[in-house]
Amino acid sequence: MILGYAECGEDLAKSDERHGRLKTGDVARFDEDGCFYIVGRKKRFLKIFGNRVNLDDIDRMVREEFNGMDCASAGRDDKLCLFVTREETAGPARKFLEKKTGLNAAAFAVLTVPEIPRNDAGKILYGELEARMGEMR
């Protein structure tokens, strides 16, 4: 049963008004025990040269390859921009993405930023990164 979000005490007494579906924009997988795991956000996908690319997966892969380096990806269809905080990793990160995804080098730009912008809760401010995408080459 899906109740959604309670905004007041009366909401807790409601029945399933959403018919078992709560559209959050999250992408999840579930295991054989029926446990759900959030693996990304619906709006964090690009279509690059006909391939669907999960930006959250890109960020995870880069962090794993480069020992937890702070990074974040953003983009628009046919161009992914990876923002990194260590200039010396920009070139290697781009080559890693090319090799790992099998996509043409033209699909990627890597920009070095002093820090990945975050809100007070620690969530990445993707809008601020997207505003910097004019610097892509």
Coordinates of N, CA and C in Angstrom, one line a residue:
M1 N 0.8 -1.2 0.0 CA 0.0 0.0 0.0 C 0.9 1.2 0.0
I2 N 0.5 2.2 -0.8 CA 1.3 3.5 -0.9 C 0.4 4.6 -0.4
L3 N 0.9 5.3 0.6 CA 0.1 6.4 1.1 C 0.7 7.8 0.7
G4 N 1.9 7.8 0.3 CA 2.5 9.1 -0.1 C 3.0 9.8 1.1
Y5 N 3.0 11.1 1.1 CA 3.6 11.9 2.1 C 2.5 12.5 3.0
A6 N 2.7 12.4 4.3 CA 1.7 13.0 5.2 C 2.1 14.4 5.5
E7 N 1.2 15.3 5.3 CA 1.4 16.7 5.6 C 0.7 17.2 6.8
C8 N -0.2 16.4 7.3 CA -0.9 16.7 8.6 C -1.4 15.4 9.2
G9 N -1.9 15.5 10.4 CA -2.3 14.3 11.1 C -3.4 13.5 10.4
E10 N -4.3 14.2 9.8 CA -5.4 13.6 9.1 C -5.0 12.7 7.9
D11 N -3.8 13.1 7.3 CA -3.3 12.3 6.2 C -2.9 10.9 6.6
L12 N -2.6 10.7 7.8 CA -2.2 9.3 8.3 C -3.4 8.4 8.3
A13 N -4.6 8.9 8.3 CA -5.8 8.0 8.4 C -6.3 7.7 7.0
K14 N -5.7 8.3 5.9 CA -6.1 8.0 4.6 C -5.8 6.6 4.1
S15 N -6.5 6.1 3.1 CA -6.2 4.9 2.5 C -5.3 5.1 1.3
D16 N -5.0 4.1 0.5 CA -4.2 4.1 -0.6 C -4.9 4.9 -1.8
E17 N -4.6 6.2 -1.9 CA -5.2 7.0 -2.9 C -4.4 7.0 -4.2
R18 N -3.2 6.4 -4.2 CA -2.4 6.4 -5.3 C -2.4 5.0 -6.1
H19 N -3.2 4.1 -5.6 CA -3.3 2.8 -6.2 C -2.0 2.1 -6.4
G20 N -1.2 2.1 -5.3 CA 0.0 1.4 -5.2 C 1.2 2.0 -5.9
R21 N 1.1 3.2 -6.4 CA 2.2 3.9 -7.0 C 2.5 5.3 -6.5
L22 N 3.7 5.5 -6.2 CA 4.1 6.9 -5.7 C 5.2 7.3 -6.7
K23 N 4.9 8.3 -7.5 CA 5.8 8.8 -8.5 C 6.8 9.8 -7.9
T24 N 8.0 9.3 -7.6 CA 9.0 10.2 -7.0 C 10.1 10.6 -7.9
G25 N 10.2 9.9 -9.1 CA 11.3 10.2 -10.0 C 12.5 9.4 -9.7
D26 N 12.4 8.6 -8.6 CA 13.6 7.7 -8.3 C 13.5 6.5 -9.2
V27 N 14.7 5.9 -9.5 CA 14.9 4.7 -10.2 C 15.4 3.7 -9.2
A28 N 14.7 2.5 -9.1 CA 15.0 1.5 -8.1 C 15.2 0.2 -8.7
R29 N 15.9 -0.7 -8.0 CA 15.9 -2.1 -8.3 C 15.5 -2.9 -7.0
F30 N 15.0 -4.1 -7.2 CA 14.8 -4.8 -6.0 C 15.4 -6.2 -6.1
D31 N 15.7 -6.8 -4.9 CA 16.4 -8.0 -4.9 C 15.5 -9.2 -4.7
E32 N 16.0 -10.4 -4.6 CA 15.2 -11.6 -4.5 C 14.4 -11.6 -3.2
D33 N 14.8 -10.8 -2.2 CA 14.1 -10.8 -0.9 C 13.0 -9.7 -0.9
G34 N 12.8 -9.0 -2.1 CA 11.8 -8.0 -2.2 C 12.2 -6.6 -1.6
C35 N 13.5 -6.4 -1.3 CA 14.0 -5.1 -0.8 C 14.3 -4.2 -2.0
F36 N 13.9 -3.0 -1.9 CA 14.2 -2.0 -2.9 C 15.4 -1.2 -2.6
Y37 N 16.1 -0.8 -3.7 CA 17.3 0.0 -3.6 C 17.2 1.1 -4.6
I38 N 17.4 2.3 -4.1 CA 17.3 3.5 -5.0 C 18.7 3.5 -5.7
V39 N 18.7 3.5 -7.1 CA 19.9 3.5 -7.8 C 20.1 4.8 -8.7
G40 N 19.2 5.7 -8.7 CA 19.3 6.9 -9.4 C 18.0 7.7 -9.5
R41 N 18.0 8.7 -10.3 CA 16.9 9.6 -10.5 C 16.5 9.5 -12.0
K42 N 15.3 9.5 -12.3 CA 14.8 9.5 -13.7 C 15.3 10.6 -14.5
K43 N 15.5 11.8 -13.9 CA 15.9 13.0 -14.7 C 17.5 13.0 -14.8
R44 N 18.2 12.0 -14.3 CA 19.6 11.9 -14.3 C 20.1 10.9 -15.4
F45 N 19.4 10.9 -16.5 CA 19.8 10.1 -17.7 C 19.9 11.0 -18.9
L46 N 20.9 10.7 -19.7 CA 21.1 11.3 -21.0 C 21.0 10.3 -22.1
K47 N 20.7 10.7 -23.3 CA 20.7 9.9 -24.5 C 21.9 10.4 -25.3
I48 N 23.0 9.6 -25.3 CA 24.2 10.0 -26.0 C 24.4 9.1 -27.2
F49 N 24.3 9.6 -28.4 CA 24.5 8.9 -29.6 C 23.6 7.6 -29.6
G50 N 22.3 7.8 -29.1 CA 21.4 6.7 -29.1 C 21.5 5.7 -27.9
N51 N 22.5 6.0 -27.0 CA 22.7 5.2 -25.8 C 22.2 5.9 -24.6
R52 N 21.4 5.2 -23.8 CA 20.9 5.7 -22.5 C 22.1 5.7 -21.5
V53 N 22.4 6.8 -20.9 CA 23.5 6.9 -19.9 C 23.0 7.4 -18.6
N54 N 23.2 6.6 -17.5 CA 22.8 7.0 -16.2 C 23.9 7.8 -15.5
L55 N 23.7 9.1 -15.3 CA 24.7 10.0 -14.7 C 25.1 9.6 -13.3
D56 N 24.2 9.0 -12.6 CA 24.6 8.5 -11.2 C 25.6 7.4 -11.3
D57 N 25.4 6.5 -12.3 CA 26.3 5.4 -12.6 C 27.7 5.9 -13.0
I58 N 27.7 7.0 -13.8 CA 28.9 7.6 -14.3 C 29.7 8.1 -13.0
D59 N 29.0 8.8 -12.2 CA 29.7 9.4 -11.0 C 30.2 8.3 -10.1
R60 N 29.5 7.2 -9.9 CA 30.0 6.1 -9.1 C 31.2 5.4 -9.7
M61 N 31.2 5.2 -11.0 CA 32.3 4.6 -11.7 C 33.6 5.4 -11.5
V62 N 33.4 6.7 -11.7 CA 34.6 7.6 -11.7 C 35.1 7.6 -10.2
R63 N 34.2 7.7 -9.3 CA 34.7 7.8 -7.8 C 35.5 6.5 -7.5
E64 N 34.9 5.4 -8.0 CA 35.6 4.1 -7.7 C 37.0 4.0 -8.3
E65 N 37.1 4.4 -9.6 CA 38.3 4.4 -10.3 C 39.4 5.3 -9.8
F66 N 38.9 6.5 -9.3 CA 39.9 7.5 -8.8 C 39.8 7.7 -7.3
N67 N 39.7 6.6 -6.6 CA 39.8 6.6 -5.1 C 39.0 7.7 -4.4
G68 N 37.7 7.7 -4.7 CA 36.8 8.6 -4.0 C 36.8 10.1 -4.4
M69 N 37.5 10.4 -5.5 CA 37.6 11.8 -6.0 C 36.2 12.4 -6.1
D70 N 36.1 13.6 -5.6 CA 34.8 14.3 -5.6 C 34.5 14.7 -7.1
C71 N 33.4 14.3 -7.6 CA 33.0 14.6 -9.0 C 31.5 14.6 -9.1
A72 N 31.0 15.1 -10.2 CA 29.6 15.1 -10.5 C 29.5 15.3 -12.0
S73 N 28.5 14.6 -12.6 CA 28.2 14.8 -14.0 C 26.9 15.4 -14.3
A74 N 26.8 16.1 -15.4 CA 25.6 16.8 -15.9 C 25.7 16.7 -17.4
G75 N 24.7 17.2 -18.1 CA 24.8 17.3 -19.5 C 23.5 17.5 -20.2
R76 N 23.6 17.3 -21.5 CA 22.4 17.4 -22.3 C 22.6 16.3 -23.4
D77 N 21.6 15.9 -24.1 CA 21.7 14.8 -25.0 C 22.9 15.0 -25.9
D78 N 23.7 14.0 -26.1 CA 24.9 14.0 -26.9 C 26.1 14.7 -26.4
K79 N 26.0 15.1 -25.1 CA 27.2 15.7 -24.5 C 27.1 15.6 -23.0
L80 N 28.1 14.9 -22.4 CA 28.2 14.6 -21.0 C 29.3 15.5 -20.5
C81 N 29.1 16.2 -19.4 CA 30.2 17.0 -18.8 C 30.4 16.4 -17.4
L82 N 31.7 16.0 -17.2 CA 32.1 15.5 -15.9 C 32.8 16.6 -15.2
F83 N 32.4 17.0 -14.0 CA 33.1 18.0 -13.2 C 34.0 17.3 -12.2
V84 N 35.2 17.6 -12.1 CA 36.2 17.0 -11.2 C 36.9 18.1 -10.4
T85 N 37.4 17.7 -9.2 CA 38.0 18.7 -8.4 C 39.6 18.6 -8.4
R86 N 40.1 17.7 -9.1 CA 41.6 17.6 -9.2 C 42.0 17.6 -10.7
E87 N 42.6 18.7 -11.1 CA 43.0 19.0 -12.5 C 43.8 17.8 -13.1
E88 N 44.6 17.2 -12.3 CA 45.5 16.1 -12.9 C 44.7 14.9 -13.3
T89 N 43.4 14.8 -12.8 CA 42.6 13.6 -13.2 C 41.7 13.9 -14.4
A90 N 41.6 15.1 -14.9 CA 40.7 15.4 -15.9 C 40.9 14.6 -17.2
G91 N 42.2 14.5 -17.7 CA 42.5 13.7 -18.9 C 42.3 12.3 -18.6
P92 N 42.8 11.7 -17.6 CA 42.6 10.3 -17.3 C 41.1 9.9 -17.1
A93 N 40.3 10.8 -16.5 CA 38.9 10.6 -16.3 C 38.2 10.5 -17.6
R94 N 38.6 11.4 -18.5 CA 37.9 11.4 -19.8 C 38.2 10.1 -20.6
K95 N 39.5 9.7 -20.5 CA 39.9 8.4 -21.2 C 39.2 7.2 -20.6
F96 N 39.1 7.3 -19.2 CA 38.4 6.2 -18.5 C 36.9 6.1 -19.0
L97 N 36.2 7.2 -19.1 CA 34.8 7.2 -19.6 C 34.7 6.7 -21.0
E98 N 35.6 7.1 -21.8 CA 35.6 6.6 -23.2 C 35.7 5.1 -23.2
K99 N 36.7 4.6 -22.5 CA 36.9 3.1 -22.5 C 35.8 2.4 -21.8
K100 N 35.3 2.9 -20.7 CA 34.3 2.2 -19.9 C 32.9 2.2 -20.6
T101 N 32.6 3.3 -21.3 CA 31.3 3.3 -21.9 C 31.3 2.9 -23.4
G102 N 32.5 3.0 -24.0 CA 32.6 2.6 -25.4 C 32.0 3.7 -26.3
L103 N 31.8 4.9 -25.8 CA 31.3 6.0 -26.5 C 32.4 6.9 -27.1
N104 N 32.1 7.5 -28.2 CA 33.1 8.4 -28.9 C 33.6 9.5 -27.9
A105 N 34.8 9.9 -28.0 CA 35.4 11.0 -27.2 C 34.6 12.3 -27.3
A106 N 34.0 12.5 -28.4 CA 33.2 13.7 -28.6 C 32.0 13.8 -27.7
A107 N 31.7 12.7 -27.0 CA 30.5 12.7 -26.1 C 30.9 13.3 -24.8
F108 N 32.2 13.5 -24.5 CA 32.6 13.9 -23.1 C 33.3 15.2 -23.1
A109 N 33.1 15.9 -22.0 CA 33.9 17.1 -21.7 C 34.2 16.9 -20.2
V110 N 35.4 17.3 -19.8 CA 35.7 17.3 -18.3 C 36.2 18.7 -17.9
L111 N 35.5 19.2 -16.9 CA 35.9 20.5 -16.4 C 36.3 20.4 -14.9
T112 N 37.4 21.1 -14.6 CA 37.9 21.1 -13.2 C 37.3 22.3 -12.5
V113 N 36.7 22.0 -11.4 CA 36.1 23.1 -10.5 C 36.8 23.0 -9.1
P114 N 36.8 24.1 -8.4 CA 37.4 24.1 -7.1 C 36.7 23.2 -6.1
E115 N 35.4 23.1 -6.2 CA 34.6 22.2 -5.4 C 33.3 21.9 -6.1
I116 N 32.7 20.8 -5.7 CA 31.4 20.4 -6.2 C 30.4 21.2 -5.4
P117 N 29.5 22.0 -6.0 CA 28.6 22.8 -5.1 C 27.5 21.9 -4.5
R118 N 27.3 22.1 -3.2 CA 26.3 21.3 -2.5 C 25.5 22.3 -1.6
N119 N 24.3 21.8 -1.3 CA 23.4 22.5 -0.4 C 23.8 22.2 1.1
D120 N 23.1 22.7 2.0 CA 23.4 22.5 3.5 C 23.2 21.0 3.9
A121 N 22.4 20.3 3.1 CA 22.2 18.9 3.4 C 23.2 18.0 2.7
G122 N 24.1 18.6 1.9 CA 25.2 17.8 1.2 C 24.8 17.4 -0.1
K123 N 23.6 17.7 -0.6 CA 23.2 17.3 -1.9 C 23.8 18.2 -3.0
I124 N 24.2 17.6 -4.1 CA 24.8 18.3 -5.2 C 23.9 19.2 -5.9
L125 N 24.3 20.5 -6.1 CA 23.5 21.5 -6.8 C 23.8 21.4 -8.3
Y126 N 23.1 20.5 -8.9 CA 23.3 20.2 -10.4 C 23.0 21.5 -11.2
G127 N 22.0 22.3 -10.8 CA 21.7 23.5 -11.5 C 22.9 24.4 -11.7
E128 N 23.7 24.5 -10.6 CA 24.9 25.4 -10.6 C 26.0 24.8 -11.6
L129 N 26.1 23.4 -11.6 CA 27.0 22.8 -12.5 C 26.5 23.0 -14.0
E130 N 25.2 22.8 -14.2 CA 24.7 23.0 -15.6 C 24.9 24.4 -16.1
A131 N 24.9 25.4 -15.2 CA 25.2 26.8 -15.6 C 26.6 26.9 -16.1
R132 N 27.5 26.1 -15.7 CA 28.9 26.2 -16.1 C 29.2 25.4 -17.4
M133 N 28.2 24.7 -17.9 CA 28.4 23.9 -19.1 C 28.8 24.7 -20.4
G134 N 28.6 25.9 -20.3 CA 29.0 26.8 -21.5 C 30.5 26.7 -21.7
E135 N 31.3 26.3 -20.6 CA 32.7 26.2 -20.7 C 33.2 24.9 -21.3
M136 N 32.2 24.0 -21.7 CA 32.6 22.7 -22.3 C 33.3 22.9 -23.6
R137 N 34.3 22.0 -23.8 CA 35.0 22.0 -25.0 C 35.0 20.7 -25.6

